[in-house]
Amino acid sequence: MPQPPTRRRLLKLAAGAAAAAPLVSPTPSAYADATGPVPPAVPVRAAAAPVPAPPTWAVRPFPLDQVTLGDGVFRRKRDLMLDYARAYPADRILAVFRANAGLDTRGAEPPGGWETSDGNLRGHYAGHFLTLVAQAYADTGEAAFKAKLDHLVGALGECQQALAEHGSPRPTHPGYLAAYPETQFILLESYTTYPTIWAPYYTCHKIMRGLLDAHTLAGNAQALTIASKMGDWVHSRLGRLPKAQLERMWSIYIAGEYGGMNEVLADLYALTGREEHLAAARCFDNTALLTACSEARDILEGRHANQHIPQFTGYLRLFDATGEKEYADAARNFWGMVAGPRTYSLGGTGQGEMFRARGAIAATLDDNNAETCATYNMLKLTRQLFFHRQDPAYMDYYERGLTNHILASRRDAPGADSPEVTYFVGMSPGTRREYDNTGTCCGGTGMENHTKYQDSVYFCSADGNALYVNLSLASTLRWPERGFVVEQASVFPAEGVRTLTIREGSGRLDVRLRVPSWATAGFTVTVNGVRQRAEAIPGSYLTLSRNWRRGDRIQIATPYRLRIERALDDPAVQSVFYGPVLLVARSQERQWSAFSFYKDFTLRGDLADSIEPEGRPMHFTTHGLTLAPFHIADDTRYHAYFKRSEPVVVFGTTDSGVPNRAGGDGLTFLDVLWEQAPFATSGRFVRAVRALADGWLSEGLFTRTERDRVVAAAGRADLRP
């Protein structure tokens, strides 16, 4: 059955002139719109007011302003987005709100894309922009960002008041704030479908989230007042509706999409303590899916991915507020249904915005995979899950999605008029990334992605006795509660060598270092030059417990190695990684590239026998093609997957002439053999071939003659390096 048109398709049809609306010159009073030189950062920041950490969190994040990015590719990408935040005029962001409230738009044109004067999603981009500027201020302390943020919040407050006093039509509650009349919300209650209406509560969520971020990250008290009134309005609309009506509303494709309304209302409740806000959050229970996921029943196929992912972050926050176990079980199980069974090699999910069948990876490779805001929301969910349960698999996924999808989603070029980020990221042969996305959902989340890279590098235990080092990004942590300043020197993702230095502070502390699951070539740790003997198991945390002193240095070496990852539904469809970094073949061809590696293997069984360094860091060559890190973000066509072609059992130059058949799991004879590498001697290699060939014979995959030919070929082969 054909799916309704995607939002991306409608954007392409409708954007045109609106997306190209000219910038307007700022009026003298619109100081926040200035695009000239920015005043220097002030040393004193506005006091932030973070959402209180609940007792259900075993670990807690550090505020964004306590972790500073060091030099490197993450900082360069962030700086490109900061330049956009400085340059983009606030009055363009506010235009649709002022028009709806009957206020002077000051001659400003809306941003374009979906953020147009008549768009049914208008207002959502402003919420993302609020978060962008709040994060930018928390990160840098620049006075210009604070001024722009206060200007935006003040104007939204004026719009809220104007709507309450003389809106046309006047809203049903004085807390209403949107860039269009209340009509969309009223129509949703009678089950009106998309595209007649377009996700009104999704838009509401973005505005409320931006306001809460303005409060929690930049200390803007008015932002909390406005958001609290909006929460009151939500409760006034939904609190009176029967549960069955609400559940039917949330089941409607796109029209019923509500983003993270349950999350933002739970956060609002944590800040205000008002029971109406918690009750409003519970109005967004999508019960059929919530119950199925809590019972570990996978019913995701055919559902809109990004419509549902943020709901589960909200369920975790409702668990924090209520203690109801169903919420937490559903979130954990949902994550497991997506991260792995429905995740492409870059860490993204979905085809054409939709979840496909569990395990369908090779079968769904297309030009419209991996909607970027789906990964944005999966990372938020992953982070929240880790607060509750410190499963290293969460941070393995987080690193994959951040390093490959999110880092790759920002074009490596300036853009003052556009965030220059991706929507879909295709995984089919010869596809390319498309950037821009002013006014779209992924344009909005994209603005946020690149101004909060540091938010999960470090966590601390709830009792303050342990520091989790989750990611290898160059950064400095300031931890005033413990008196520590910790600097991490790193060129990640270029290599796996880094140093943690205690710049300030002393005292007993458990430092928990994540050992990535890809760290199969070793994980060596020294403290002040002395090698530590603690066992480092890939996919775990290694703990260093001691009394730390100023100047102590922890050096970590995690050598990268080339490796392949197979698609779940077709092991012959594979991606190449170098440590945590996805490598893509640069090629204009739209047909599958066929790669054969085993013929080049020596006894060490390493892909380095087949894939050679090109000369530039992290660039390689194979089969006449360049393999480059995916996070290099341009519009070159690429192949993220290739077809593995190993038709005959061959050992170096020795050809057995026997077909390289696959077993029931799709793995071939050579796949299974080389998983046992390295082989210390030729004799051990031959014994491994003989044992495996005997097994293939017993399973009917080799004839007796074929078995003998394979063993004989192994005996003749010289695979010494």
XYZ file of C-alpha atoms in Angstrom:
721
model
C 0.000 0.000 0.000
C 1.555 3.346 -0.961
C 2.509 5.672 1.862
C 1.239 9.264 2.091
C 3.639 11.842 0.663
C 6.594 12.571 2.900
C 7.194 15.988 4.340
C 10.456 16.102 2.420
C 8.621 15.570 -0.883
C 6.171 18.360 -0.115
C 9.055 20.628 0.778
C 10.660 20.086 -2.630
C 7.391 20.894 -4.354
C 6.557 23.961 -2.310
C 9.769 25.609 -1.178
C 10.820 27.687 -4.190
C 10.626 31.380 -3.703
C 9.738 31.223 -0.021
C 12.988 29.475 0.827
C 14.890 32.124 -1.085
C 13.237 35.077 0.663
C 15.750 37.905 0.939
C 17.236 38.930 4.222
C 15.973 42.215 5.577
C 18.157 44.875 7.072
C 17.801 45.178 10.826
C 16.119 48.223 12.244
C 18.177 50.270 14.683
C 16.156 48.878 17.588
C 16.591 45.260 16.512
C 20.043 45.000 18.041
C 19.775 41.222 18.179
C 19.701 41.068 14.390
C 23.095 42.668 13.913
C 25.383 40.666 11.649
C 28.535 42.718 12.131
C 31.350 42.155 14.617
C 30.235 40.456 17.798
C 31.195 41.991 21.129
C 33.774 39.992 23.062
C 32.531 37.333 25.436
C 31.845 38.499 28.951
C 33.322 36.489 31.794
C 30.115 36.416 33.830
C 27.227 34.345 32.450
C 23.563 34.548 33.334
C 22.740 31.972 35.982
C 21.315 28.833 34.399
C 18.471 26.938 36.043
C 18.734 23.301 34.912
C 15.934 20.792 35.236
C 16.533 19.003 38.573
C 18.087 15.562 38.208
C 15.602 12.973 39.506
C 16.578 10.293 42.044
C 16.053 7.641 39.351
C 19.265 8.774 37.598
C 22.303 6.797 38.711
C 24.511 9.123 36.675
C 24.023 12.737 35.756
C 25.202 15.007 32.958
C 27.289 18.093 33.407
C 25.761 21.426 32.380
C 26.741 22.440 28.868
C 28.737 25.413 30.143
C 31.008 23.163 32.233
C 32.428 21.300 29.221
C 34.398 23.204 26.588
C 35.318 21.716 23.216
C 38.975 21.648 22.245
C 40.390 22.019 18.759
C 39.357 19.533 16.105
C 36.695 18.626 13.593
C 33.851 18.787 16.141
C 34.778 22.331 17.099
C 35.126 23.372 13.460
C 31.645 22.081 12.676
C 30.289 23.801 15.779
C 31.898 27.090 14.802
C 30.162 26.989 11.418
C 26.814 26.731 13.209
C 27.741 29.477 15.678
C 28.423 31.779 12.742
C 24.941 31.009 11.424
C 23.423 31.722 14.856
C 25.194 35.078 15.008
C 24.227 36.129 11.508
C 20.630 35.010 11.145
C 18.167 37.849 11.887
C 15.891 37.268 14.863
C 13.051 39.237 13.249
C 12.803 36.652 10.456
C 12.358 33.963 13.095
C 9.651 36.056 14.787
C 7.785 37.139 11.649
C 5.163 34.360 11.638
C 4.414 34.824 15.349
C 3.999 38.573 15.064
C 1.760 38.229 12.021
C -0.480 35.729 13.832
C -0.696 38.006 16.879
C -1.543 41.062 14.782
C 1.768 42.765 15.563
C 4.179 44.608 13.297
C 6.493 42.133 11.533
C 9.047 44.905 10.985
C 9.215 44.066 7.292
C 10.807 40.676 7.959
C 10.142 37.662 5.752
C 9.793 34.184 7.309
C 12.765 31.837 6.858
C 11.116 29.719 4.132
C 10.896 25.975 3.653
C 8.087 24.892 5.953
C 8.436 28.141 7.899
C 6.280 30.336 5.631
C 3.517 32.834 6.253
C 0.860 30.213 5.444
C 2.656 26.961 6.320
C 0.894 24.537 8.622
C 4.081 23.889 10.572
C 5.135 27.502 10.986
C 6.624 28.308 14.364
C 8.522 25.046 14.808
C 11.763 26.487 13.398
C 11.662 29.294 15.959
C 11.687 26.738 18.766
C 14.796 25.084 17.354
C 16.405 28.492 16.877
C 15.782 29.329 20.531
C 17.568 26.128 21.508
C 20.410 26.895 19.106
C 20.999 30.332 20.599
C 20.598 29.086 24.191
C 23.154 26.339 23.573
C 25.460 28.794 21.825
C 25.324 31.099 24.841
C 25.848 28.265 27.327
C 28.808 27.081 25.276
C 30.551 30.395 24.634
C 29.214 32.947 27.115
C 29.007 35.511 24.315
C 26.902 38.519 25.299
C 25.525 38.774 21.747
C 23.893 35.369 22.042
C 22.282 36.295 25.353
C 20.998 39.550 23.856
C 19.557 37.749 20.843
C 17.938 35.106 23.048
C 16.358 37.677 25.373
C 15.091 39.579 22.338
C 13.440 36.426 20.956
C 11.858 35.463 24.280
C 10.606 38.984 24.945
C 8.978 39.154 21.518
C 7.294 35.775 22.005
C 5.955 36.996 25.319
C 4.474 40.010 23.537
C 2.834 37.681 21.011
C 1.365 35.490 23.757
C -0.090 38.523 25.492
C -1.436 40.013 22.251
C -3.188 36.748 21.347
C -4.780 36.548 24.784
C -6.012 40.137 24.647
C -7.153 40.574 21.060
C -6.437 37.413 19.069
C -8.595 36.866 16.011
C -10.009 34.418 16.844
C -9.196 34.711 20.515
C -7.673 31.495 21.948
C -9.612 29.389 24.435
C -6.919 29.995 27.074
C -4.570 32.963 27.649
C -1.517 30.671 27.658
C -1.866 29.879 23.960
C 1.184 30.683 21.833
C 1.671 29.619 18.228
C 2.313 31.114 14.820
C -1.192 30.184 13.593
C -4.678 30.247 15.120
C -5.909 27.497 17.437
C -7.800 25.934 14.519
C -5.299 23.128 13.865
C -5.598 21.886 17.437
C -9.394 21.990 17.282
C -9.443 20.095 13.978
C -7.146 17.402 15.374
C -9.729 16.661 18.050
C -12.147 15.701 15.269
C -9.448 13.479 13.677
C -8.612 15.705 10.722
C -5.732 14.197 8.764
C -2.492 15.399 7.200
C -1.908 17.526 5.146
C -5.080 19.498 6.030
C -3.383 19.937 9.384
C 0.258 19.278 10.054
C 1.395 18.080 13.483
C 0.211 21.002 15.647
C 1.503 19.524 18.909
C 4.857 18.830 17.262
C 5.134 22.562 16.661
C 3.963 23.294 20.195
C 6.690 21.022 21.528
C 9.443 22.789 19.616
C 8.361 26.190 20.943
C 8.079 24.961 24.530
C 11.407 23.118 24.325
C 13.149 26.230 23.017
C 11.670 28.309 25.814
C 12.711 25.828 28.494
C 16.212 25.750 27.020
C 16.311 29.546 27.140
C 15.496 29.262 30.835
C 17.609 26.256 31.819
C 20.693 27.105 29.738
C 20.653 30.897 29.838
C 18.662 31.817 32.924
C 15.845 33.652 31.152
C 13.041 33.702 33.732
C 10.428 35.050 31.315
C 10.905 31.985 29.104
C 9.750 29.728 31.951
C 6.726 31.938 32.561
C 5.705 31.741 28.904
C 6.250 27.974 28.751
C 4.326 27.455 31.981
C 1.344 29.320 30.533
C 1.581 27.137 27.423
C 1.530 24.072 29.656
C -1.620 25.406 31.295
C -3.191 25.841 27.867
C -2.281 22.260 26.842
C -3.893 20.941 30.007
C -7.000 23.017 29.392
C -7.400 21.481 25.909
C -6.428 17.862 26.527
C -7.241 17.321 30.182
C -10.976 17.305 29.398
C -10.790 14.772 26.532
C -11.567 11.059 26.965
C -8.540 8.749 26.821
C -9.908 6.937 23.775
C -10.122 10.201 21.870
C -6.557 11.125 22.764
C -5.244 7.739 21.688
C -7.003 7.982 18.359
C -5.530 11.441 17.822
C -1.973 10.224 18.478
C -2.386 7.330 16.060
C -2.984 9.606 13.058
C -0.085 9.739 10.599
C 1.785 13.078 10.903
C -1.274 15.058 12.056
C -1.041 13.293 15.404
C 2.732 13.656 15.635
C 3.538 15.464 18.852
C 7.311 15.333 19.048
C 8.370 15.227 22.691
C 5.348 16.927 24.276
C 5.364 14.378 27.100
C 9.063 15.040 27.714
C 8.852 18.831 27.753
C 5.783 18.797 29.991
C 7.500 16.401 32.402
C 10.479 18.765 32.459
C 8.120 21.682 33.012
C 6.548 19.800 35.917
C 10.018 19.235 37.418
C 10.590 22.994 37.296
C 7.165 24.240 38.403
C 5.882 21.389 40.568
C 2.411 21.972 39.153
C 0.337 18.794 38.896
C -1.494 20.157 35.839
C 1.750 19.952 33.887
C 2.314 16.313 34.837
C -1.304 15.493 34.019
C -0.879 17.160 30.639
C 2.247 15.069 29.975
C 0.281 11.869 30.625
C -2.324 12.939 28.080
C 0.242 12.011 25.418
C 0.370 8.302 26.258
C 0.201 6.500 22.906
C -1.149 3.448 24.670
C -1.160 0.750 21.979
C 2.491 1.304 21.083
C 3.469 2.013 24.694
C 1.952 -1.260 25.874
C 3.412 -3.297 23.011
C 6.903 -1.980 23.641
C 6.639 -2.463 27.388
C 5.824 -6.122 26.620
C 8.704 -6.330 24.098
C 6.341 -6.815 21.143
C 7.832 -5.238 18.035
C 5.076 -3.539 16.009
C 7.206 -0.763 14.522
C 7.106 -1.801 10.869
C 5.323 0.792 8.747
C 5.264 3.456 11.465
C 6.702 6.936 11.010
C 10.084 6.782 12.738
C 10.508 10.319 13.985
C 6.866 10.548 14.981
C 7.510 7.924 17.640
C 11.154 8.061 18.749
C 10.794 11.201 20.928
C 7.706 9.758 22.620
C 9.940 7.246 24.384
C 12.263 9.880 25.796
C 9.083 11.386 27.207
C 8.084 8.032 28.692
C 11.415 7.866 30.508
C 10.789 11.308 31.971
C 7.320 10.163 33.024
C 8.937 7.187 34.730
C 11.186 9.670 36.548
C 8.113 11.612 37.682
C 5.767 8.727 38.502
C 7.876 5.626 39.087
C 5.586 3.611 36.798
C 7.727 0.785 35.440
C 5.809 0.391 32.168
C 7.243 3.666 30.927
C 10.870 2.624 31.516
C 10.384 -0.888 30.122
C 8.822 0.505 26.954
C 11.699 2.942 26.399
C 14.395 0.290 26.873
C 12.663 -2.236 24.647
C 11.920 0.320 21.944
C 15.585 1.322 21.842
C 16.550 -2.310 21.315
C 14.084 -2.586 18.411
C 15.786 0.315 16.627
C 19.463 0.423 17.627
C 20.712 -2.653 15.802
C 17.788 -4.313 14.023
C 16.865 -1.110 12.164
C 20.145 0.805 12.154
C 22.328 1.437 9.124
C 26.098 1.539 9.433
C 26.189 5.313 10.026
C 23.834 5.005 13.026
C 20.657 6.273 11.336
C 17.332 4.541 10.842
C 14.354 4.510 8.497
C 13.575 4.537 4.806
C 11.516 7.476 3.577
C 10.899 8.485 7.223
C 9.344 5.075 7.980
C 10.439 2.132 10.093
C 10.762 -0.959 7.925
C 10.808 -4.615 8.934
C 13.082 -5.678 11.749
C 16.468 -6.620 10.327
C 15.720 -5.217 6.844
C 18.944 -3.347 6.115
C 20.204 -4.449 2.682
C 16.620 -4.685 1.445
C 15.902 -1.029 2.257
C 19.036 0.785 1.068
C 17.875 3.848 -0.832
C 18.561 7.534 -1.464
C 16.182 8.485 1.358
C 17.457 6.543 4.365
C 18.365 7.863 7.784
C 16.315 10.993 8.409
C 18.737 13.120 10.395
C 16.293 14.207 13.082
C 15.505 10.563 13.801
C 19.145 10.120 14.834
C 18.964 13.359 16.821
C 16.104 11.869 18.806
C 17.678 8.424 19.109
C 20.745 10.030 20.674
C 18.544 11.912 23.150
C 16.799 8.662 24.079
C 20.121 6.810 24.358
C 21.532 9.444 26.671
C 18.483 9.340 28.935
C 18.596 5.544 29.085
C 22.220 5.672 30.205
C 21.271 7.935 33.097
C 19.146 5.076 34.385
C 21.252 2.054 33.431
C 24.940 2.292 32.558
C 24.952 -0.226 29.732
C 28.058 0.433 27.573
C 26.034 -0.530 24.493
C 24.194 2.773 24.832
C 27.400 4.762 24.504
C 28.668 2.530 21.687
C 25.558 3.480 19.740
C 25.859 7.124 20.800
C 29.425 7.317 19.493
C 28.429 5.696 16.195
C 25.528 8.040 15.549
C 27.375 11.164 16.662
C 30.646 10.447 14.837
C 29.199 9.197 11.579
C 25.696 10.561 11.050
C 25.561 13.802 13.047
C 29.122 14.958 12.399
C 28.615 14.174 8.702
C 25.329 16.056 8.535
C 26.839 19.592 8.520
C 28.422 20.706 5.262
C 32.077 21.674 5.607
C 31.442 25.203 4.331
C 30.064 28.449 5.762
C 26.367 29.299 5.473
C 25.015 32.522 6.945
C 21.560 32.145 5.372
C 21.136 28.398 5.882
C 22.084 25.843 8.535
C 23.591 23.713 5.708
C 22.537 20.385 7.161
C 21.108 17.158 5.774
C 17.590 15.754 5.815
C 17.857 12.180 4.533
C 21.275 10.542 4.300
C 21.113 7.949 1.538
C 22.806 4.569 1.826
C 22.324 3.313 -1.744
C 25.265 3.025 -4.180
C 26.442 6.317 -5.634
C 24.127 8.571 -3.646
C 25.146 11.952 -2.249
C 24.193 14.227 0.602
C 22.020 17.284 0.041
C 22.376 20.247 2.375
C 20.476 23.435 3.274
C 17.125 22.558 4.934
C 16.134 25.991 6.110
C 12.770 25.659 7.817
C 12.538 21.846 7.864
C 12.483 19.499 10.842
C 16.049 18.340 10.142
C 17.119 21.928 9.591
C 15.821 22.666 13.069
C 17.365 19.708 14.866
C 20.486 20.247 12.775
C 20.938 23.684 14.331
C 20.904 22.014 17.729
C 23.097 19.014 16.880
C 26.243 20.971 16.223
C 26.082 23.226 19.263
C 25.923 20.489 21.907
C 28.596 17.990 20.888
C 30.080 18.060 24.389
C 26.900 17.193 26.296
C 27.725 13.487 26.724
C 31.519 13.402 26.801
C 31.473 13.186 30.613
C 28.904 12.136 33.209
C 29.237 11.824 36.971
C 27.689 9.348 39.362
C 24.794 10.627 41.442
C 26.962 10.568 44.573
C 29.763 12.462 42.853
C 32.312 9.699 43.450
C 32.767 8.562 39.837
C 33.534 10.298 36.550
C 32.424 8.576 33.342
C 34.535 9.381 30.290
C 32.219 8.287 27.504
C 33.639 9.884 24.379
C 37.100 10.824 23.147
C 36.377 14.396 22.035
C 39.009 17.007 22.829
C 37.467 18.946 25.707
C 37.882 20.426 29.165
C 35.563 19.603 32.073
C 35.134 22.018 34.952
C 33.562 20.285 37.951
C 33.280 22.871 40.724
C 31.403 20.567 43.112
C 34.510 18.378 43.321
C 37.072 21.055 42.503
C 38.344 19.188 39.450
C 39.313 20.543 36.065
C 40.013 17.691 33.625
C 41.397 18.222 30.136
C 41.141 15.602 27.409
C 43.667 16.090 24.596
C 42.606 14.174 21.498
C 42.387 14.361 17.724
C 39.374 12.025 17.665
C 38.061 10.740 15.329
C 41.403 10.836 13.500
C 43.022 8.364 15.897
C 42.478 6.567 19.181
C 45.281 8.099 21.268
C 44.341 10.623 23.947
C 45.477 12.041 27.266
C 43.416 13.034 30.300
C 45.152 15.521 32.581
C 44.008 16.662 36.017
C 44.579 20.403 35.658
C 43.013 21.346 38.985
C 41.793 19.500 42.052
C 42.613 16.425 44.092
C 40.865 13.644 45.920
C 39.506 10.129 45.645
C 37.631 9.453 42.430
C 36.716 6.506 40.230
C 37.515 7.395 36.622
C 35.521 5.100 34.356
C 36.879 4.904 30.830
C 34.662 3.473 28.109
C 36.293 0.634 26.205
C 34.535 0.741 22.824
C 33.181 -2.458 21.340
C 35.348 -1.855 18.258
C 38.541 -1.774 20.388
C 39.666 -5.271 19.380
C 43.256 -4.213 18.645
C 43.920 -3.280 22.261
C 43.186 -0.687 24.932
C 46.282 0.415 26.804
C 46.153 2.752 29.800
C 49.012 4.392 31.661
C 48.824 6.703 34.693
C 51.792 9.023 35.022
C 53.709 6.719 32.692
C 52.914 3.511 34.580
C 50.944 0.943 32.619
C 47.767 -0.184 34.339
C 47.079 -3.918 34.467
C 43.289 -3.707 34.645
C 41.597 -5.883 32.028
C 40.032 -3.902 29.203
C 37.116 -5.758 27.639
C 35.647 -4.266 24.462
C 32.130 -3.025 25.166
C 32.697 -2.226 28.853
C 34.046 0.428 31.222
C 37.493 0.206 32.809
C 37.691 1.835 36.245
C 40.742 3.595 37.670
C 40.320 4.193 41.432
C 42.852 6.352 43.255
C 43.539 9.616 44.985
C 44.121 11.983 42.105
C 46.364 15.020 42.261
C 46.902 18.051 40.109
C 49.086 17.148 37.141
C 48.157 13.449 37.025
C 48.002 12.157 33.461
C 46.032 9.243 32.053
C 47.157 8.164 28.600
C 44.892 5.886 26.582
C 45.820 4.149 23.343
C 43.032 2.476 21.384
C 44.539 1.468 18.036
C 42.220 1.574 15.065
C 41.946 -1.364 12.731
C 40.060 -1.863 9.501
C 36.956 -3.994 9.862
C 33.753 -4.803 8.045
C 30.165 -4.852 9.275
C 27.575 -7.006 7.550
C 23.941 -6.155 6.859
C 21.670 -8.312 9.019
C 19.552 -9.572 6.145
C 22.370 -10.127 3.624
C 25.876 -10.754 4.988
C 27.338 -10.074 1.534
C 26.257 -6.424 1.819
C 28.917 -4.779 3.939
C 30.423 -1.500 5.162
C 34.058 -0.727 5.964
C 35.075 0.926 9.237
C 38.374 2.197 10.553
C 37.901 1.965 14.289
C 34.688 3.937 14.949
C 34.777 5.745 11.606
C 32.628 4.716 8.653
C 34.643 4.763 5.418
C 32.826 5.297 2.148
C 34.041 4.625 -1.369
C 34.108 7.781 -3.493
C 32.460 6.764 -6.760
C 29.971 8.217 -9.231
C 28.726 4.745 -10.194
C 25.133 3.972 -9.256
C 25.678 0.211 -9.423
C 27.010 -1.878 -6.570
C 30.770 -2.054 -6.168
C 32.005 -5.643 -5.758
C 34.936 -6.053 -3.368
C 37.008 -9.201 -2.829
C 39.485 -9.237 0.055
C 40.296 -12.794 1.128
C 42.624 -13.494 -1.816
C 45.050 -10.933 -0.345
C 44.983 -12.185 3.234
C 48.098 -13.360 5.032
C 48.093 -15.468 8.186
C 47.218 -12.393 10.242
C 43.816 -12.220 8.507
C 43.768 -8.439 8.464
C 41.923 -6.183 6.026
C 45.097 -4.108 5.932
C 46.391 -6.787 3.522
C 43.737 -5.668 1.006
C 43.092 -2.006 1.828
C 46.097 0.293 1.571
C 46.724 3.762 3.016
C 46.323 6.442 0.392
C 48.694 8.976 1.929
C 46.175 11.333 3.539
C 45.120 10.625 7.126
C 42.245 8.110 7.333
C 42.076 7.702 3.533
C 42.621 4.344 1.888
C 42.462 2.727 -1.531
C 40.999 -0.577 -2.649
C 39.797 -1.885 -5.985
C 40.859 1.375 -7.592
C 38.633 3.490 -5.330
C 39.340 5.923 -2.510
C 37.846 5.177 0.892
C 37.283 8.372 2.897
C 35.796 9.157 6.328
C 32.079 9.772 5.987
C 32.206 12.795 8.264
C 33.975 14.748 5.499
C 30.832 16.542 4.409
C 30.560 17.527 0.764
C 28.352 16.559 -2.159
C 30.645 13.868 -3.628
C 28.818 10.655 -4.510
C 29.688 7.737 -2.278
C 29.064 4.074 -1.530
C 28.457 3.372 2.160
C 27.843 -0.303 1.393
C 29.407 -2.671 -1.132
C 28.748 -6.241 -2.275
C 31.280 -8.783 -1.064
C 32.274 -11.148 -3.839
C 34.276 -14.218 -2.770
C 32.991 -16.889 -5.179
C 35.764 -19.481 -4.822
C 37.799 -20.822 -1.904
C 41.169 -19.191 -2.567
C 44.185 -18.933 -0.278
C 46.496 -16.268 -1.645
C 47.486 -17.370 -5.138
C 46.322 -20.919 -4.498
C 42.883 -21.591 -5.971
C 41.043 -24.690 -4.787
C 38.424 -24.403 -7.523
C 35.727 -25.123 -4.912
C 32.739 -22.755 -4.609
C 32.810 -20.651 -1.454
C 29.343 -21.689 -0.287
C 27.417 -20.124 2.567
C 25.872 -21.839 5.540
C 22.384 -21.297 6.874
C 23.410 -18.034 8.536
C 24.631 -16.582 5.249
C 28.317 -16.733 6.211
C 30.596 -18.402 3.702
C 33.357 -20.933 4.319
C 35.991 -18.187 4.075
C 33.984 -15.888 6.357
C 33.968 -18.476 9.113
C 37.600 -19.439 8.547
C 39.036 -15.930 8.717
C 37.033 -15.052 11.822
C 39.518 -17.374 13.579
C 42.537 -15.291 12.488
C 45.281 -14.499 13.208
C 47.037 -17.827 12.742
C 50.419 -18.099 14.438
C 51.839 -20.592 11.943
C 51.007 -22.171 8.605
C 50.412 -25.435 10.407
C 47.718 -23.925 12.597
C 46.119 -22.401 9.523
C 45.971 -25.774 7.765
C 44.509 -27.459 10.844
C 41.783 -24.779 11.023
C 40.961 -25.283 7.337
C 40.770 -29.054 7.783
C 38.470 -28.830 10.822
C 36.154 -26.374 9.116
C 36.118 -28.335 5.851
C 35.133 -31.442 7.785
C 32.234 -29.522 9.259
C 31.169 -28.238 5.840
C 31.291 -31.834 4.577
C 29.126 -33.109 7.422
C 26.554 -30.398 6.714
C 26.423 -31.287 3.026
C 28.030 -28.001 1.933
C 31.111 -29.765 0.489
C 31.423 -33.092 -1.272
C 34.232 -35.393 -0.176
C 36.229 -34.367 -3.253
C 35.683 -30.672 -2.583
C 36.713 -31.087 1.016
C 39.953 -32.738 -0.034
C 40.713 -30.068 -2.638
C 40.233 -27.284 -0.091
C 42.539 -28.944 2.439
C 45.138 -29.636 -0.221
C 45.061 -26.015 -1.397
C 45.590 -24.832 2.171
C 48.624 -27.070 2.449
C 50.156 -25.631 -0.726
C 49.465 -21.983 0.123
C 52.185 -19.731 1.520
C 50.401 -16.995 3.498
C 53.310 -15.824 5.588
C 53.365 -11.990 5.755
